[in-house]
Tab-separated table of C-alpha atoms in Angstrom:
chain	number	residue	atom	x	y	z
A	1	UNK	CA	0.000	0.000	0.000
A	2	UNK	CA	1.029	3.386	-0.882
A	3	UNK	CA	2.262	5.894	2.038
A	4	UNK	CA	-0.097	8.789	2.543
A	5	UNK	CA	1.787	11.681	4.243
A	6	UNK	CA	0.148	13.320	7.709
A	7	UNK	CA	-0.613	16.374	5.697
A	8	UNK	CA	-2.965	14.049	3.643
A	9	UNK	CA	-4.391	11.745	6.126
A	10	UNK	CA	-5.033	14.200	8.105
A	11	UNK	CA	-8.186	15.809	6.555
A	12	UNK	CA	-9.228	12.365	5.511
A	13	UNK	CA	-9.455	11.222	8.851
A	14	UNK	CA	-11.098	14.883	10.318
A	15	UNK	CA	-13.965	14.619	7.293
A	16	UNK	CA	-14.497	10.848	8.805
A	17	UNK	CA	-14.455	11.840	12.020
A	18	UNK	CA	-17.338	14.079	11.099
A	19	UNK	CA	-19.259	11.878	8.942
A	20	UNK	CA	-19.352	9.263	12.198
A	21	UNK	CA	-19.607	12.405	14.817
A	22	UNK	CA	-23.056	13.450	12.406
A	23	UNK	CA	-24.908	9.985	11.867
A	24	UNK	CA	-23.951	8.952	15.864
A	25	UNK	CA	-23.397	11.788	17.915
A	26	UNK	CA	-20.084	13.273	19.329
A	27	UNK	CA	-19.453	10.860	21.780
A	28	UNK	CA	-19.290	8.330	19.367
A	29	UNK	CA	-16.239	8.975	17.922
A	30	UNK	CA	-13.607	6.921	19.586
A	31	UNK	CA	-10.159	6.484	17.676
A	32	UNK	CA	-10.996	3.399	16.823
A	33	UNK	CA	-14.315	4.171	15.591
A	34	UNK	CA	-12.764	7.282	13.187
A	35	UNK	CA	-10.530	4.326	12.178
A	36	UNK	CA	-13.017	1.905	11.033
A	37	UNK	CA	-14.609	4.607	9.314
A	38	UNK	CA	-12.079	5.684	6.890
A	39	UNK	CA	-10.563	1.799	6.975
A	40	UNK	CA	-7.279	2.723	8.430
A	41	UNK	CA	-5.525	1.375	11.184
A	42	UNK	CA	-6.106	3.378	14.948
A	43	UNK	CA	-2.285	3.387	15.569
A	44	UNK	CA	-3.127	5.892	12.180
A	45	UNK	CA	-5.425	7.873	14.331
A	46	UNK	CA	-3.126	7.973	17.080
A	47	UNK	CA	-0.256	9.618	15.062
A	48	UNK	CA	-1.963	11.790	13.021
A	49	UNK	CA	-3.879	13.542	16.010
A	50	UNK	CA	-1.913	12.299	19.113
A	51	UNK	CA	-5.055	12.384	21.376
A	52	UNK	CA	-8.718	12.458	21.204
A	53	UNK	CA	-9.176	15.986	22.166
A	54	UNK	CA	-6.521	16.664	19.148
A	55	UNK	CA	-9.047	15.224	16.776
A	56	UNK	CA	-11.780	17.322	18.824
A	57	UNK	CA	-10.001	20.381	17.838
A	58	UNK	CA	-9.425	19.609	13.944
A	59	UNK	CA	-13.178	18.629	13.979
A	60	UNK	CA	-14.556	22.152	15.509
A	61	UNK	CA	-12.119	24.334	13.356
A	62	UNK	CA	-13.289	22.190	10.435
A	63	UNK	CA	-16.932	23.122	11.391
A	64	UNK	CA	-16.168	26.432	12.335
A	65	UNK	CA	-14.619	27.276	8.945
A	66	UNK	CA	-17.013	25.525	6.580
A	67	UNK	CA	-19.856	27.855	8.371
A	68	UNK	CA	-17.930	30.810	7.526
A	69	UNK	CA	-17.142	29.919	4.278
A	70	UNK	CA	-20.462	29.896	3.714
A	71	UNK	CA	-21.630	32.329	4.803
A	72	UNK	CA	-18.959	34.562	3.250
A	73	UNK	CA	-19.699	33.426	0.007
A	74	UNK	CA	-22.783	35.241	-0.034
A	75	UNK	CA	-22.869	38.195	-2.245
A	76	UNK	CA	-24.464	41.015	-0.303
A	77	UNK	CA	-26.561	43.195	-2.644
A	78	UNK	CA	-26.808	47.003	-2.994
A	79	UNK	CA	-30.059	48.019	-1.329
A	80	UNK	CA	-30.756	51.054	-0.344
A	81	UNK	CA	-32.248	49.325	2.965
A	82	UNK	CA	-30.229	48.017	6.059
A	83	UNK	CA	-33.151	45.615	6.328
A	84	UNK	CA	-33.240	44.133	3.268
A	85	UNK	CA	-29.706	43.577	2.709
A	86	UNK	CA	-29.489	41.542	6.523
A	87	UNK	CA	-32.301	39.514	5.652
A	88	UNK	CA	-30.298	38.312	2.688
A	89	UNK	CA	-27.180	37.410	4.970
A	90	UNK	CA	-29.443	35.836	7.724
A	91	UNK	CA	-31.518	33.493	5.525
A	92	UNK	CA	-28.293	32.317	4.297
A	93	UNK	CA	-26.909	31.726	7.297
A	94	UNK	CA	-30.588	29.984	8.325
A	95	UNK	CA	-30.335	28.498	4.949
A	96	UNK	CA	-26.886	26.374	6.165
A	97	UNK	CA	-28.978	24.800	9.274
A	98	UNK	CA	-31.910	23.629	7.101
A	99	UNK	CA	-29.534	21.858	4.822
A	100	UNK	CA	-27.073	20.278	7.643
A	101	UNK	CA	-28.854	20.666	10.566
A	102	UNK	CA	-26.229	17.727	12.027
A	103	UNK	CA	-23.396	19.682	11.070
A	104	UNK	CA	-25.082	22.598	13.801
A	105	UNK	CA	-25.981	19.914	15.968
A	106	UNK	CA	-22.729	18.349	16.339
A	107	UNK	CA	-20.851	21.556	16.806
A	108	UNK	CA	-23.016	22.485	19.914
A	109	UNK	CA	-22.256	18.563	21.122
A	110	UNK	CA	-18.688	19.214	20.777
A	111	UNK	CA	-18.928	23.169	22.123
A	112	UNK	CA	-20.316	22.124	25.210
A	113	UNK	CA	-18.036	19.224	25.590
A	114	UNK	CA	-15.041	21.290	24.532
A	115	UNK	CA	-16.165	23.622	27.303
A	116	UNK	CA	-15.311	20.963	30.026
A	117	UNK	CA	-11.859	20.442	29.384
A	118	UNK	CA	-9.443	23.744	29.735
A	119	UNK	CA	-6.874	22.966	26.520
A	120	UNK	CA	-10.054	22.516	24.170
A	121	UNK	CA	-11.580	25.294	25.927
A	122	UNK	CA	-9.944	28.217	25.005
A	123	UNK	CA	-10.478	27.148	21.328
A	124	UNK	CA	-14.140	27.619	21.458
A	125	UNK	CA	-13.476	30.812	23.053
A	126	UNK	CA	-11.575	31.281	19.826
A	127	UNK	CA	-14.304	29.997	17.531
A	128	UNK	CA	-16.589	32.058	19.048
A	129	UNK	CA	-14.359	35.038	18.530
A	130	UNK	CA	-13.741	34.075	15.240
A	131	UNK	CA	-17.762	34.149	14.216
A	132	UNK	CA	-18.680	37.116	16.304
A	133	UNK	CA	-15.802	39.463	14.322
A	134	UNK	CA	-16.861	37.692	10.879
A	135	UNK	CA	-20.318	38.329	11.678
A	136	UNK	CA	-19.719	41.967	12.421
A	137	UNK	CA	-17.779	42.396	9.312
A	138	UNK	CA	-20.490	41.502	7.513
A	139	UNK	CA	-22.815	43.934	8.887
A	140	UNK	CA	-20.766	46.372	8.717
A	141	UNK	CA	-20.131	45.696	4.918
A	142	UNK	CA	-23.949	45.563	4.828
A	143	UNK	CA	-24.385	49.046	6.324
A	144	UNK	CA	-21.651	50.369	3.934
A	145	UNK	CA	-23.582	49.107	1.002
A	146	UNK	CA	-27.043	50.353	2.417
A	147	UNK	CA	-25.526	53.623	2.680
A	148	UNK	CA	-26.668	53.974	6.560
A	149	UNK	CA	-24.457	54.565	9.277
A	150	UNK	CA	-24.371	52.104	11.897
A	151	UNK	CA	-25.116	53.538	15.853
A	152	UNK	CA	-23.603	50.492	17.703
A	153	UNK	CA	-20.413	48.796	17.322
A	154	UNK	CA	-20.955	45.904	14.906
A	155	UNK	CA	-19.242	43.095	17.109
A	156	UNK	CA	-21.868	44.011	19.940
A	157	UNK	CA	-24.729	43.476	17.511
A	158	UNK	CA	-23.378	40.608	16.128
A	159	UNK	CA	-23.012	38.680	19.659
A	160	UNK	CA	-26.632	39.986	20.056
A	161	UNK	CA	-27.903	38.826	16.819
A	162	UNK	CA	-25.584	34.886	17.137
A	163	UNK	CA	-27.229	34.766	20.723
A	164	UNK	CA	-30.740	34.659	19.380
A	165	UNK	CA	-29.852	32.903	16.772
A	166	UNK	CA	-28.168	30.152	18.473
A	167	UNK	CA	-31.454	29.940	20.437
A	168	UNK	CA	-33.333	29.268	17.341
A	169	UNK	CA	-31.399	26.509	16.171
A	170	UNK	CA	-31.393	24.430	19.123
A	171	UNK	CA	-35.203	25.164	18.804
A	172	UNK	CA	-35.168	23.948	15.385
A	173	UNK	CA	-33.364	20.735	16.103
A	174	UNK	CA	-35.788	19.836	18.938
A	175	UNK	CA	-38.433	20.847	17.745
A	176	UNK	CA	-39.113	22.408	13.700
A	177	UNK	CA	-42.215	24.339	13.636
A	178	UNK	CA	-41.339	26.618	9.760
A	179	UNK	CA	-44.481	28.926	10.203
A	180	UNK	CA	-42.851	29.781	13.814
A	181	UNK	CA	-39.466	29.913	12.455
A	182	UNK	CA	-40.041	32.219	10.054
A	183	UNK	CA	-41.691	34.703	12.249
A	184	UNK	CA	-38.478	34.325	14.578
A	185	UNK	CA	-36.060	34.923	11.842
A	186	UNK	CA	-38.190	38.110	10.635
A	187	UNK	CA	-37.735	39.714	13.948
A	188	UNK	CA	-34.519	38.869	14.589
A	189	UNK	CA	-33.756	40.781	11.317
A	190	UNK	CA	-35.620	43.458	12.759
A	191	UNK	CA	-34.196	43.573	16.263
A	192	UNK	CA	-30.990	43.532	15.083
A	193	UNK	CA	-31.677	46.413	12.615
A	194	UNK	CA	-32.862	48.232	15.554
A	195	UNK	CA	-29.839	48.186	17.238
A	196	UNK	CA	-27.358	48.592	14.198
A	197	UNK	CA	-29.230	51.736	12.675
A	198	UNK	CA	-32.468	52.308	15.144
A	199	UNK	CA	-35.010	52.242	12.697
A	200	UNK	CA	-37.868	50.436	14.649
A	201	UNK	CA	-40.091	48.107	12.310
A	202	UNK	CA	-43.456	46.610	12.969
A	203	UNK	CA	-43.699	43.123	12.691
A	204	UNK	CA	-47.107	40.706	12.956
A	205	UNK	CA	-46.845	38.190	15.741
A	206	UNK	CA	-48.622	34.693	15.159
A	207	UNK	CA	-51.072	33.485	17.655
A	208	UNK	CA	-49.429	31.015	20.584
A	209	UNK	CA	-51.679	28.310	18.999
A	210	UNK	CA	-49.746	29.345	15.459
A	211	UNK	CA	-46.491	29.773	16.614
A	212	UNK	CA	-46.635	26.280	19.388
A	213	UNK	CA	-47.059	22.860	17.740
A	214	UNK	CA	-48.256	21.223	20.925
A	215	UNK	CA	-51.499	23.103	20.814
């Protein structure tokens, strides 16, 4: 059998470790497990990554730069409204959880898990970082090309605007309710313009027996 260099391997074992992490949860992933995945011995594991938390790490900044390479690809149009322009940023970004909502699921798994052990925990402080100033660039780009000036600093209404929408996904993976959704990711938009530029905007609200699938 041919060698395959580390440098090779490596994201070859991280896009199995994601494929298993997705179909059987984070915890699922042993070394042994990403092994039998890809069909490679675990002493292979072992040397690319040299731990399990290693892996853990090449997994989140995988995630972590996929999303933003998403999102960044978006082209944000020249609309002479703040509004208008967001939306088309956030229903991309809403856009990425309806087509891989596992890919959002497992990257809260491994968050949370990441935020129990203090090596992998200062890289989600990192990831975090990482999204918060990419999501303020992009609003301020979007308020550049709306030609409105923006009242609060952009990385404050970014954290603002990923806070509520972190909420909505881990409503949306426990329980999807689109008519609901919508209405949440409408005045998100609008709460978020609100702080950016301050331009208030009325939005309908859905009846609890609308919005709540249980009634």
């Amino acid at each position: 059998m041919a060698h395959v260099s580390v440098e090779e391997r490596r994201p070859q074992l991280v896009s199995a470790a994601i494929a298993l992490m997705k179909r059987e949860g984070a915890h699922a992933a042993s070394t042994r497990a990403v092994a039998a995945e890809l069909g490679v011995a675990q002493a292979t594991v072992h040397y690319v990554f040299g731990s399990k938390e290693e892996m853990y790490r090449a997994v989140i900044m995988k995630l972590t730069d996929d999303l933003v390479a998403y999102v960044q690809a978006v082209d944000v149009p020249e609309f002479p409204d703040f509004e208008q322009c967001l939306a088309v940023l956030v229903n991309r970004l809403w856009q990425s959880l309806l087509d891989d909502p596992y890919a959002h699921l497992l990257l809260t798994e491994l968050s949370v898990l990441a935020l129990r052990s203090p090596t992998l925990k200062a890289l989600v402080e990192d990831h975090r970082m990482v999204v918060d100033h990419v999501t303020g660039s992009l609003i301020r780009t979007t308020a550049g090309r709306a030609g409105v000036e923006l009242l609060n600093d952009p990385i404050l209404v970014a954290q603002f605007f990923l806070a509520g929408f972190d909420g909505m996904t881990q409503q949306h993976l426990a329980a999807p309710h689109p008519e609901a959704e919508r209405w949440r990711v409408e005045s998100l938009i609008s709460a978020t313009t609100v702080l950016a530029i301050g331009t208030p905007l009325q939005r309908s609200v859905p009846s609890v027996r609308e919005a709540d699938p249980l009634t």
